[in-house]
Amino acid sequence: MEKKIKTLYILSIVAILAFLGMQAYWLYGRYEYSLTEYENRTGLLVIEALKEYSKARARGSATQGDTVKVQSRFQMSHSLDSIGKSIRKVTVRTNVINGRKLLGIAENRKLTPEEMKRLEEMVMDSLEMVDAKIATIDASSAPSDGIAWNAMKNFESEVQSPFTKEGIDSILRKHNLIAEIALILQDSVTWEPTTIRHSSVISPKFKVTTPYSELERKAVVIECEIPSSEILCNMGWTLALAVVLSLFLIHCLLWQIKTIVKLTRLDKMRNSFITTMIHELKRPISTLKMCVSGIDNDKLMEDNQLRHELTGEIRMALDNLSAYFSKLRDITFNNVEQIPLNVSSFNLTVLVDSVIKSITVPSTKDVVFENAVPENFEISADCSHLINILTNLIENAIKYSSDKVTIKINAVSTSDGCQIIVKDNGNGIAADDINRIFNRFYRGKASASDIPGMGLGLAYVKLLTDAHGGEISVESTVGVGSSFSIKLPQ
């Protein structure tokens, strides 16, 4: 049975660890999903901010009026290479005409009609006075012609109104986005925005790389930090529910194991109780059986002395049975008030002597009794219960000792009653068992030995002591012995 219980413990621990692992894996997946969801949502905001910034750059160009003019020429051609593969090539020529600069006008104002006419003549006479930018690139890798045309427009926008970190940062802040911005020159042309997902769950970050002038291989890298604390707060109810559910299931599993262990222990106690009860009943019954056989012998009954010895043995066996059944009866009471007391005054010294004489000492042990109770020490208590108390303590001292043991019984008067002390030099009681030896059916380390017992003796002693309104305590050292002290009010 113990092997099965141990196996059950191991399987339960494995089940708990497996459940916690699955729960942690599920929560991790949920956290990753929340991070990805935040990335997607924020990535869309970044793209919208870039579009908004492009429109703002276009509006800025328009406000320059006729003082600065940009003339662009877009050209896209398609051809086939030697193996029949389609080749798309785009060319952009952008002319920038700065009227105020060409006319030498310092103030910021619109040009007059005469100035506009003179500017046109100057441009027509010499194209060298015009800032021209030309870009030609193989756009075969562009997903579509529309994206290629859009790249040429982006080149024109970059010439007309250059892309700046400050400009895009202001737009992002309008959308409550704080990001690290870098303008880079790429090794190859990219046509569409790309997102690099987070690689860490502790300080997660993601990057959005967007080309703003594809023909010049210029791109902006926007790196955003994902607020993990905000993600965890949003998952608060999920986390709380998972923790509560985990604790509840673990508690139920442990409670089930505890119940099984308790039932196993009770079954073991029941078997031990039955075995011990049979052993305890067998001795007086065997004595009675032997005495009854002697009574049937007429020759033995002719000897008066022998007859008196037989009747004395019968009386003692019956007293033992009566005391044993009284113990079983009293131990079942739920409170001490239910135990009947017949209080009387008697000589404790004489009672201790009678108890010592009634003790059956095993033939394998050498027991020395010391009755140190002062002569004529009067006490008021239930005589039969006190006999049971002393008998249990003395029998325990004999049972849990080596081959030689000395048992000393003493008594002293106190200010509020008397104190009876039963001391031995037996095996002693472990410190872990001291606070539990008075519990019913508890035997401590004795349960692992072959010493018979039900774990009721000391519980019965405490019950009878409490019924008298007294107290019982114990001092013990393993290998030295034990000392039980019983305080009874008088």
PDB file of C-alpha atoms in Angstrom, residues 24 137 141 154 180 191 205 209 246 314 347 414 421 476:
ATOM      1  CA  ALA A  24       2.478  28.529 -18.768  1.00  0.00           C
ATOM      2  CA  ILE A 137      16.931  52.234 -62.516  1.00  0.00           C
ATOM      3  CA  SER A 141      11.657  43.626 -59.441  1.00  0.00           C
ATOM      4  CA  ASN A 154       8.475  59.645 -54.652  1.00  0.00           C
ATOM      5  CA  GLU A 180      13.517  55.757 -32.837  1.00  0.00           C
ATOM      6  CA  TRP A 191       9.479  48.662 -53.111  1.00  0.00           C
ATOM      7  CA  LYS A 205      10.609  45.980 -30.092  1.00  0.00           C
ATOM      8  CA  THR A 209      11.335  49.863 -42.843  1.00  0.00           C
ATOM      9  CA  SER A 246      -4.586  26.592 -11.479  1.00  0.00           C
ATOM     10  CA  ILE A 314     -10.584 -14.759  37.768  1.00  0.00           C
ATOM     11  CA  ASN A 347      -4.075   7.416  50.335  1.00  0.00           C
ATOM     12  CA  THR A 414       1.212  22.566  45.252  1.00  0.00           C
ATOM     13  CA  ILE A 421       5.250  12.569  38.546  1.00  0.00           C
ATOM     14  CA  SER A 476      11.639  13.816  27.429  1.00  0.00           C
TER      15      SER A 476
END
